[in-house]
Amino acid sequence: QASMLIYPLAKLRQLAKDNVIRPPEKILDLPITAIHAVELVEENATEIAKEMGDESTEMLKSAMTMMHLRYQAMKVEENKSKGLFSFLAQSPAPSVPPSAMLVAFGDNNATNELVYGVAIDSGRKRITVAFRGSTTNQDFLTDASVSMKTEENIFAYAPNQEKQIKIHSGFYDYLLSPDYNCGLNSKGNKFDEIIGIISPLLKLHPDYRLYVTGHSLGGALATLFSFKAAACHPTPFQMPITCVSIASPKVGDDGFRKAFQLLEEAGKLRHLRVANSLDPVTQNPPASTMTTLAAFSPAALLYSLARKDGTHNEIYYHVGVKLKLFGEEDAPPSPFKISYSRGDWKQDMFSISAARYVTHHYCKEYSVRLTKLKAQLEKMYLNDVYAIKDKSGVGRSLHERFMEKCSLNTSS
């Protein structure tokens, strides 16, 4: 919900700043509960629909109403779930607040910098950071900056780790460069800014967990933020940090993937990457700019070899557990498939046919497919995937082993 909700919320706040929504302080002054935001949408439905369209307005209203109703239901009967994170996050804790609270929103310079929101959910004991996906020209320029930024791998001492890791330069700069944090009273980069917001909240609530999410560009930023946060030493967070990315492009090279996996194996990080079948964004970028040029230009290859910087061999890889959602045109034996990113370049390889399915990347299509699978996914837990992903099972995929476990749990 948060990964998609942040789009209309950001627009809602901009309308308030432009005095289209009155009184503007009702949405701009934080914290704000979900039900109060619903009331604001109801009161200004006509103006919002003119600016955002009826569909976005309804998505905002329904998502926030759903959040509020969930807590009302919790007051009546305590949920008897396993207390873990299910694929659709329906695992509330006994403590029940009046509603989820939006406590921070980073949109002071929304046209030139990334946009994020921070919410606290006392019912499920979590703090969530959500990143907005591509909306502005600067967002799209960030997506297109597919050269790689190199940094030392702090886990280079460990077995099977590279000395350096390489990360998509656009995503890296957007989150980690102070050049993209020039708003009023800004200090450091966006990563430091967000850590400065959530650290006091987590100290105040030491039993809360950190969740990070986003769609498209937001999913990539969520992946990078989660990695950096989990790598903090000493870490101020209750582990593991959970990242749920929707329609995310690839973020780093194989060195990044190995470092990410090390944090997963240490129990500090877990990542559910939701991707629609034939969503072209999730298959990109395949390689850095220089690697792409080197594939077609002998001069570019010679230039890279002469510099000895390895830019002729910079391939992107995904990380974490992938939940692939199929559409009606796929007609698969199962409406979804679970897999794990293990460094095979053929995984999520770009398909020319995917270019025809840009609509598969839209929030609406993800919402439709997730809604259809709601009953099944609510019974599945990310902890279970991580518990079995490294166990033996020759000739059987992770999906087969996981579905077998789910079947046994249901029958028992």
CSV table of C-alpha atoms in Angstrom, one decimal:
chain,number,residue,atom,x,y,z
A,1,GLN,CA,0.0,0.0,0.0
A,2,ALA,CA,2.7,2.5,1.0
A,3,SER,CA,4.7,2.1,-2.2
A,4,MET,CA,1.6,3.2,-4.3
A,5,LEU,CA,0.0,5.5,-1.8
A,6,ILE,CA,3.0,7.9,-1.7
A,7,TYR,CA,2.2,9.0,-5.3
A,8,PRO,CA,-1.2,10.6,-4.6
A,9,LEU,CA,-0.1,11.7,-1.1
A,10,ALA,CA,2.8,13.7,-2.6
A,11,LYS,CA,0.3,15.2,-5.1
A,12,LEU,CA,-2.1,15.9,-2.3
A,13,ARG,CA,0.5,17.8,-0.4
A,14,GLN,CA,1.5,19.8,-3.5
A,15,LEU,CA,-2.1,20.8,-4.0
A,16,ALA,CA,-2.2,21.9,-0.3
A,17,LYS,CA,0.9,24.0,-0.9
A,18,ASP,CA,-0.7,25.6,-3.9
A,19,ASN,CA,-3.9,26.4,-1.8
A,20,VAL,CA,-6.1,24.1,-4.0
A,21,ILE,CA,-6.9,22.2,-0.8
A,22,ARG,CA,-8.1,24.2,2.2
A,23,PRO,CA,-7.2,24.3,4.9
A,24,PRO,CA,-3.7,23.3,3.7
A,25,GLU,CA,-2.3,22.8,7.2
A,26,LYS,CA,-4.6,19.8,7.7
A,27,ILE,CA,-2.4,17.8,5.3
A,28,LEU,CA,0.9,19.7,5.6
A,29,ASP,CA,1.0,19.7,9.4
A,30,LEU,CA,2.3,16.4,10.7
A,31,PRO,CA,1.7,13.9,12.2
A,32,ILE,CA,-1.6,13.0,10.5
A,33,THR,CA,-3.6,9.8,10.9
A,34,ALA,CA,-4.9,7.8,8.0
A,35,ILE,CA,-8.6,8.5,8.8
A,36,HIS,CA,-7.9,12.3,8.9
A,37,ALA,CA,-6.3,12.1,5.5
A,38,VAL,CA,-9.4,10.3,4.2
A,39,GLU,CA,-11.6,13.1,5.6
A,40,LEU,CA,-9.5,15.6,3.8
A,41,VAL,CA,-9.8,13.7,0.5
A,42,GLU,CA,-13.6,13.5,1.0
A,43,GLU,CA,-13.8,17.3,1.7
A,44,ASN,CA,-11.8,18.2,-1.4
A,45,ALA,CA,-12.8,15.4,-3.8
A,46,THR,CA,-13.8,17.7,-6.6
A,47,GLU,CA,-10.6,19.7,-6.6
A,48,ILE,CA,-8.4,16.7,-6.2
A,49,ALA,CA,-10.2,14.8,-9.1
A,50,LYS,CA,-9.5,17.8,-11.4
A,51,GLU,CA,-5.8,17.7,-10.7
A,52,MET,CA,-5.2,13.9,-10.2
A,53,GLY,CA,-8.1,12.2,-12.0
A,54,ASP,CA,-10.9,10.2,-10.4
A,55,GLU,CA,-8.9,7.0,-10.3
A,56,SER,CA,-6.0,8.4,-8.2
A,57,THR,CA,-8.5,10.0,-5.8
A,58,GLU,CA,-10.3,6.7,-5.3
A,59,MET,CA,-7.0,4.8,-4.8
A,60,LEU,CA,-6.0,7.3,-2.1
A,61,LYS,CA,-9.4,7.1,-0.3
A,62,SER,CA,-9.7,3.3,-0.5
A,63,ALA,CA,-6.1,2.7,0.7
A,64,MET,CA,-6.4,4.9,3.7
A,65,THR,CA,-9.9,3.7,4.5
A,66,MET,CA,-8.5,0.1,4.4
A,67,MET,CA,-5.8,1.0,6.8
A,68,HIS,CA,-8.2,2.5,9.3
A,69,LEU,CA,-10.7,-0.4,9.0
A,70,ARG,CA,-7.9,-2.9,9.7
A,71,TYR,CA,-7.4,-1.3,13.1
A,72,GLN,CA,-11.1,-1.3,13.8
A,73,ALA,CA,-11.2,-5.0,13.1
A,74,MET,CA,-8.2,-5.6,15.4
A,75,LYS,CA,-10.1,-4.1,18.3
A,76,VAL,CA,-12.9,-6.7,17.9
A,77,GLU,CA,-10.7,-9.8,17.6
A,78,GLU,CA,-7.0,-10.3,18.1
A,79,ASN,CA,-5.4,-11.7,15.0
A,80,LYS,CA,-4.0,-15.2,15.5
A,81,SER,CA,-1.3,-15.0,12.8
A,82,LYS,CA,2.2,-16.2,13.2
A,83,GLY,CA,3.4,-12.7,14.0
A,84,LEU,CA,5.6,-12.7,11.0
A,85,PHE,CA,5.6,-10.7,7.8
A,86,SER,CA,3.2,-12.1,5.2
A,87,PHE,CA,3.5,-11.3,1.5
A,88,LEU,CA,0.6,-8.9,1.9
A,89,ALA,CA,1.7,-7.7,5.4
A,90,GLN,CA,-1.4,-8.9,7.3
A,91,SER,CA,0.2,-9.7,10.6
A,92,PRO,CA,-0.8,-7.2,13.2
A,93,ALA,CA,0.4,-7.2,16.8
A,94,PRO,CA,-2.0,-7.1,19.8
A,95,SER,CA,-1.4,-3.4,20.6
A,96,VAL,CA,-4.0,-1.3,18.7
A,97,PRO,CA,-3.7,2.4,18.0
A,98,PRO,CA,-6.4,4.6,16.5
A,99,SER,CA,-4.8,4.5,13.1
A,100,ALA,CA,-1.4,4.6,11.3
A,101,MET,CA,0.4,7.9,11.5
A,102,LEU,CA,2.3,9.7,8.9
A,103,VAL,CA,5.1,11.5,10.8
A,104,ALA,CA,7.4,12.9,8.2
A,105,PHE,CA,7.3,13.7,4.5
A,106,GLY,CA,10.4,14.8,2.5
A,107,ASP,CA,9.1,16.9,-0.3
A,108,ASN,CA,10.6,20.4,0.3
A,109,ASN,CA,12.2,20.3,-3.2
A,110,ALA,CA,10.0,17.7,-4.9
A,111,THR,CA,10.9,18.6,-8.5
A,112,ASN,CA,14.7,18.2,-8.0
A,113,GLU,CA,15.1,15.6,-5.3
A,114,LEU,CA,13.7,12.3,-4.2
A,115,VAL,CA,10.5,12.2,-2.2
A,116,TYR,CA,9.9,10.0,0.8
A,117,GLY,CA,7.4,9.5,3.6
A,118,VAL,CA,7.8,8.0,7.1
A,119,ALA,CA,4.9,6.4,8.9
A,120,ILE,CA,4.6,4.7,12.3
A,121,ASP,CA,2.3,1.7,12.7
A,122,SER,CA,1.9,0.9,16.4
A,123,GLY,CA,-0.6,-1.9,15.7
A,124,ARG,CA,2.0,-4.0,13.8
A,125,LYS,CA,5.0,-2.4,15.6
A,126,ARG,CA,6.8,-1.1,12.5
A,127,ILE,CA,8.2,2.1,11.1
A,128,THR,CA,7.9,2.3,7.3
A,129,VAL,CA,9.9,4.4,4.9
A,130,ALA,CA,8.3,4.8,1.5
A,131,PHE,CA,10.0,6.3,-1.6
A,132,ARG,CA,8.1,7.8,-4.5
A,133,GLY,CA,8.7,6.5,-8.0
A,134,SER,CA,9.5,8.5,-11.1
A,135,THR,CA,7.3,11.6,-11.6
A,136,THR,CA,9.6,14.6,-12.3
A,137,ASN,CA,12.1,15.2,-15.1
A,138,GLN,CA,14.9,14.8,-12.5
A,139,ASP,CA,13.5,11.4,-11.5
A,140,PHE,CA,13.7,10.2,-15.1
A,141,LEU,CA,17.2,11.6,-15.5
A,142,THR,CA,18.2,9.7,-12.4
A,143,ASP,CA,16.8,6.5,-13.9
A,144,ALA,CA,18.8,7.1,-17.1
A,145,SER,CA,22.1,7.5,-15.3
A,146,VAL,CA,23.1,3.9,-15.7
A,147,SER,CA,26.9,4.3,-15.3
A,148,MET,CA,28.1,2.7,-12.0
A,149,LYS,CA,29.5,4.3,-8.9
A,150,THR,CA,32.4,2.4,-7.3
A,151,GLU,CA,32.9,2.1,-3.5
A,152,GLU,CA,35.0,-0.1,-1.2
A,153,ASN,CA,33.2,-3.2,0.0
A,154,ILE,CA,33.2,-3.1,3.8
A,155,PHE,CA,32.7,-6.8,3.8
A,156,ALA,CA,35.7,-7.5,1.6
A,157,TYR,CA,37.2,-9.5,4.5
A,158,ALA,CA,34.5,-12.2,4.2
A,159,PRO,CA,34.7,-15.2,1.9
A,160,ASN,CA,33.3,-14.8,-1.6
A,161,GLN,CA,33.2,-11.0,-1.4
A,162,GLU,CA,34.6,-8.6,-3.9
A,163,LYS,CA,37.0,-5.8,-2.9
A,164,GLN,CA,34.7,-3.2,-4.4
A,165,ILE,CA,31.0,-2.9,-5.1
A,166,LYS,CA,29.4,-1.0,-7.9
A,167,ILE,CA,26.0,0.8,-7.7
A,168,HIS,CA,23.8,2.6,-10.3
A,169,SER,CA,25.1,6.1,-10.2
A,170,GLY,CA,21.7,7.8,-10.6
A,171,PHE,CA,20.3,5.9,-7.6
A,172,TYR,CA,23.5,6.3,-5.6
A,173,ASP,CA,23.7,10.1,-6.1
A,174,TYR,CA,19.9,10.6,-5.5
A,175,LEU,CA,20.2,8.9,-2.1
A,176,LEU,CA,23.8,9.4,-1.0
A,177,SER,CA,25.1,12.6,-2.5
A,178,PRO,CA,24.6,15.9,-0.6
A,179,ASP,CA,24.1,17.6,-4.0
A,180,TYR,CA,20.6,16.2,-4.1
A,181,ASN,CA,19.6,17.5,-0.6
A,182,CYS,CA,19.5,21.2,-1.0
A,183,GLY,CA,16.2,22.0,0.7
A,184,LEU,CA,15.7,24.3,3.6
A,185,ASN,CA,17.7,23.3,6.7
A,186,SER,CA,19.0,20.3,4.9
A,187,LYS,CA,22.1,18.5,6.2
A,188,GLY,CA,24.1,15.8,4.6
A,189,ASN,CA,22.4,13.5,2.1
A,190,LYS,CA,18.9,12.1,1.9
A,191,PHE,CA,20.0,8.8,3.6
A,192,ASP,CA,21.4,10.7,6.6
A,193,GLU,CA,18.3,12.9,6.7
A,194,ILE,CA,16.0,9.9,6.8
A,195,ILE,CA,18.2,8.0,9.4
A,196,GLY,CA,18.0,11.2,11.5
A,197,ILE,CA,14.2,10.9,11.5
A,198,ILE,CA,13.7,7.2,12.1
A,199,SER,CA,16.5,6.6,14.6
A,200,PRO,CA,14.8,8.5,17.5
A,201,LEU,CA,11.5,6.7,16.6
A,202,LEU,CA,13.2,3.3,16.8
A,203,LYS,CA,15.0,4.3,20.1
A,204,LEU,CA,11.6,5.3,21.5
A,205,HIS,CA,10.1,2.0,20.3
A,206,PRO,CA,13.0,-0.5,20.6
A,207,ASP,CA,10.7,-3.5,19.7
A,208,TYR,CA,9.6,-2.0,16.4
A,209,ARG,CA,11.0,-3.1,13.0
A,210,LEU,CA,12.0,-1.1,10.1
A,211,TYR,CA,10.3,-1.6,6.7
A,212,VAL,CA,11.3,0.1,3.5
A,213,THR,CA,9.2,0.2,0.3
A,214,GLY,CA,8.7,1.9,-3.0
A,215,HIS,CA,7.5,1.4,-6.6
A,216,SER,CA,9.8,1.7,-9.7
A,217,LEU,CA,12.5,4.3,-8.9
A,218,GLY,CA,11.2,4.2,-5.3
A,219,GLY,CA,11.8,0.4,-5.3
A,220,ALA,CA,15.4,0.9,-6.3
A,221,LEU,CA,15.9,3.6,-3.7
A,222,ALA,CA,14.3,1.3,-1.1
A,223,THR,CA,16.7,-1.5,-2.0
A,224,LEU,CA,19.7,0.7,-1.7
A,225,PHE,CA,18.5,2.4,1.5
A,226,SER,CA,17.8,-1.0,3.1
A,227,PHE,CA,21.3,-2.2,2.2
A,228,LYS,CA,23.0,0.8,3.6
A,229,ALA,CA,20.9,0.8,6.8
A,230,ALA,CA,21.5,-2.9,7.4
A,231,ALA,CA,25.2,-2.4,6.9
A,232,CYS,CA,25.4,0.3,9.6
A,233,HIS,CA,27.7,-0.6,12.5
A,234,PRO,CA,26.7,-0.5,15.2
A,235,THR,CA,23.2,-0.8,13.9
A,236,PRO,CA,20.5,1.2,15.7
A,237,PHE,CA,17.8,-1.1,14.3
A,238,GLN,CA,16.0,-4.2,15.4
A,239,MET,CA,17.0,-6.8,12.8
A,240,PRO,CA,16.1,-7.8,10.2
A,241,ILE,CA,15.3,-4.8,8.1
A,242,THR,CA,12.6,-5.7,5.6
A,243,CYS,CA,12.5,-4.2,2.1
A,244,VAL,CA,9.5,-4.7,-0.1
A,245,SER,CA,10.2,-3.3,-3.6
A,246,ILE,CA,7.6,-3.1,-6.3
A,247,ALA,CA,8.6,-3.0,-10.0
A,248,SER,CA,12.2,-2.1,-9.2
A,249,PRO,CA,14.9,-1.8,-11.8
A,250,LYS,CA,18.3,-3.4,-11.0
A,251,VAL,CA,20.5,-1.5,-8.6
A,252,GLY,CA,24.1,-2.9,-8.6
A,253,ASP,CA,26.7,-5.3,-9.9
A,254,ASP,CA,27.5,-8.8,-8.7
A,255,GLY,CA,29.7,-7.4,-6.0
A,256,PHE,CA,26.7,-5.5,-4.6
A,257,ARG,CA,24.6,-8.7,-4.9
A,258,LYS,CA,27.1,-10.7,-2.9
A,259,ALA,CA,27.3,-8.0,-0.2
A,260,PHE,CA,23.5,-7.8,-0.1
A,261,GLN,CA,23.3,-11.6,0.3
A,262,LEU,CA,25.9,-11.6,3.1
A,263,LEU,CA,23.6,-9.3,5.1
A,264,GLU,CA,20.6,-11.6,4.3
A,265,GLU,CA,22.6,-14.6,5.6
A,266,ALA,CA,23.5,-12.7,8.7
A,267,GLY,CA,19.8,-12.1,9.4
A,268,LYS,CA,20.1,-8.4,9.1
A,269,LEU,CA,18.2,-7.9,5.8
A,270,ARG,CA,15.4,-9.5,3.8
A,271,HIS,CA,14.0,-8.3,0.5
A,272,LEU,CA,10.8,-9.2,-1.3
A,273,ARG,CA,10.9,-7.9,-4.8
A,274,VAL,CA,7.5,-7.9,-6.5
A,275,ALA,CA,7.7,-7.9,-10.3
A,276,ASN,CA,4.9,-8.3,-12.9
A,277,SER,CA,5.7,-10.7,-15.8
A,278,LEU,CA,7.1,-8.8,-18.8
A,279,ASP,CA,7.4,-5.5,-16.9
A,280,PRO,CA,10.2,-4.0,-18.9
A,281,VAL,CA,11.5,-1.8,-16.1
A,282,THR,CA,12.3,-4.8,-13.9
A,283,GLN,CA,14.5,-6.2,-16.6
A,284,ASN,CA,16.7,-3.1,-16.8
A,285,PRO,CA,19.3,-1.8,-16.9
A,286,PRO,CA,21.2,-4.7,-18.3
A,287,ALA,CA,24.7,-3.1,-18.1
A,288,SER,CA,26.4,0.3,-17.5
A,289,THR,CA,26.8,2.8,-20.3
A,290,MET,CA,30.5,2.0,-20.9
A,291,THR,CA,29.8,-1.8,-20.9
A,292,THR,CA,27.1,-1.2,-23.5
A,293,LEU,CA,29.4,0.9,-25.6
A,294,ALA,CA,32.2,-1.6,-25.3
A,295,ALA,CA,29.9,-4.3,-26.7
A,296,PHE,CA,29.5,-2.4,-29.9
A,297,SER,CA,32.6,-0.2,-30.1
A,298,PRO,CA,36.2,-1.6,-30.2
A,299,ALA,CA,37.4,1.9,-29.3
A,300,ALA,CA,35.3,2.0,-26.1
A,301,LEU,CA,36.6,-1.5,-25.2
A,302,LEU,CA,40.2,-0.5,-25.6
A,303,TYR,CA,39.7,2.7,-23.6
A,304,SER,CA,38.3,0.7,-20.7
A,305,LEU,CA,41.0,-1.9,-20.9
A,306,ALA,CA,43.7,0.8,-20.9
A,307,ARG,CA,42.2,2.4,-17.8
A,308,LYS,CA,42.0,-0.9,-16.1
A,309,ASP,CA,38.8,0.2,-14.4
A,310,GLY,CA,36.6,-2.8,-15.4
A,311,THR,CA,33.9,-0.6,-16.9
A,312,HIS,CA,33.8,-2.9,-19.9
A,313,ASN,CA,32.3,-5.6,-17.7
A,314,GLU,CA,29.7,-3.9,-15.5
A,315,ILE,CA,26.6,-6.1,-15.5
A,316,TYR,CA,23.6,-5.4,-13.3
A,317,TYR,CA,22.0,-8.0,-11.1
A,318,HIS,CA,18.9,-8.1,-9.0
A,319,VAL,CA,18.9,-9.0,-5.3
A,320,GLY,CA,16.6,-10.8,-2.8
A,321,VAL,CA,13.5,-12.9,-3.2
A,322,LYS,CA,11.4,-12.3,-6.3
A,323,LEU,CA,7.7,-12.7,-6.4
A,324,LYS,CA,6.7,-12.8,-10.0
A,325,LEU,CA,3.1,-12.0,-10.8
A,326,PHE,CA,1.6,-13.4,-14.0
A,327,GLY,CA,-1.2,-11.9,-16.1
A,328,GLU,CA,-4.0,-13.6,-18.0
A,329,GLU,CA,-1.9,-13.4,-21.2
A,330,ASP,CA,0.8,-15.6,-19.7
A,331,ALA,CA,-1.5,-18.6,-18.9
A,332,PRO,CA,1.0,-20.1,-16.5
A,333,PRO,CA,0.3,-23.2,-14.3
A,334,SER,CA,0.6,-20.9,-11.2
A,335,PRO,CA,-0.4,-17.2,-11.1
A,336,PHE,CA,2.9,-16.4,-9.4
A,337,LYS,CA,6.4,-17.7,-9.0
A,338,ILE,CA,9.0,-17.4,-6.2
A,339,SER,CA,12.7,-17.3,-6.9
A,340,TYR,CA,16.0,-16.0,-5.5
A,341,SER,CA,18.6,-13.9,-7.2
A,342,ARG,CA,21.8,-16.0,-7.3
A,343,GLY,CA,23.9,-14.1,-9.8
A,344,ASP,CA,22.9,-15.8,-13.0
A,345,TRP,CA,23.0,-13.1,-15.7
A,346,LYS,CA,20.1,-14.9,-17.5
A,347,GLN,CA,17.8,-14.2,-14.6
A,348,ASP,CA,15.6,-11.2,-15.4
A,349,MET,CA,17.4,-10.8,-18.8
A,350,PHE,CA,15.9,-8.0,-20.9
A,351,SER,CA,13.3,-9.3,-23.4
A,352,ILE,CA,12.5,-7.3,-26.5
A,353,SER,CA,8.9,-8.5,-26.3
A,354,ALA,CA,8.6,-6.8,-22.9
A,355,ALA,CA,8.9,-3.4,-24.5
A,356,ARG,CA,5.3,-3.8,-25.7
A,357,TYR,CA,4.0,-4.2,-22.2
A,358,VAL,CA,4.8,-0.8,-20.6
A,359,THR,CA,1.4,-0.9,-18.9
A,360,HIS,CA,2.6,-3.9,-16.8
A,361,HIS,CA,4.7,-1.4,-14.9
A,362,TYR,CA,1.9,0.8,-13.7
A,363,CYS,CA,0.7,0.8,-10.1
A,364,LYS,CA,-2.8,-0.1,-11.2
A,365,GLU,CA,-1.7,-3.3,-12.9
A,366,TYR,CA,0.3,-4.3,-9.8
A,367,SER,CA,-2.7,-3.5,-7.6
A,368,VAL,CA,-5.0,-5.6,-9.8
A,369,ARG,CA,-2.7,-8.7,-9.7
A,370,LEU,CA,-2.0,-8.5,-6.0
A,371,THR,CA,-5.7,-8.1,-5.2
A,372,LYS,CA,-6.5,-11.2,-7.2
A,373,LEU,CA,-3.9,-13.2,-5.2
A,374,LYS,CA,-4.8,-11.6,-1.8
A,375,ALA,CA,-6.2,-14.8,-0.3
A,376,GLN,CA,-3.2,-16.9,-1.3
A,377,LEU,CA,-0.4,-14.4,-0.5
A,378,GLU,CA,-1.8,-13.6,3.0
A,379,LYS,CA,-1.0,-17.1,4.0
A,380,MET,CA,2.6,-16.9,2.8
A,381,TYR,CA,5.5,-15.6,4.9
A,382,LEU,CA,8.8,-14.1,3.8
A,383,ASN,CA,10.5,-15.7,6.8
A,384,ASP,CA,9.5,-19.1,5.4
A,385,VAL,CA,11.2,-18.4,2.0
A,386,TYR,CA,14.4,-17.4,3.7
A,387,ALA,CA,14.3,-20.5,5.9
A,388,ILE,CA,14.2,-22.9,3.0
A,389,LYS,CA,16.1,-21.0,0.2
A,390,ASP,CA,19.5,-22.6,1.0
A,391,LYS,CA,18.3,-26.0,1.9
A,392,SER,CA,18.9,-29.0,-0.3
A,393,GLY,CA,16.4,-29.8,-3.0
A,394,VAL,CA,18.2,-31.1,-6.1
A,395,GLY,CA,16.0,-30.8,-9.2
A,396,ARG,CA,13.4,-28.8,-7.4
A,397,SER,CA,13.0,-25.0,-7.6
A,398,LEU,CA,12.6,-22.7,-4.6
A,399,HIS,CA,9.0,-22.1,-5.7
A,400,GLU,CA,8.2,-25.9,-5.7
A,401,ARG,CA,9.8,-26.3,-2.2
A,402,PHE,CA,8.0,-23.3,-0.8
A,403,MET,CA,4.6,-24.2,-2.2
A,404,GLU,CA,5.1,-27.7,-0.8
A,405,LYS,CA,5.8,-26.2,2.7
A,406,CYS,CA,2.7,-24.0,2.4
A,407,SER,CA,0.6,-27.0,1.5
A,408,LEU,CA,1.8,-28.9,4.5
A,409,ASN,CA,1.2,-26.0,6.8
A,410,THR,CA,-2.4,-25.7,5.5
A,411,SER,CA,-3.2,-29.3,5.7
A,412,SER,CA,-1.8,-29.5,9.3
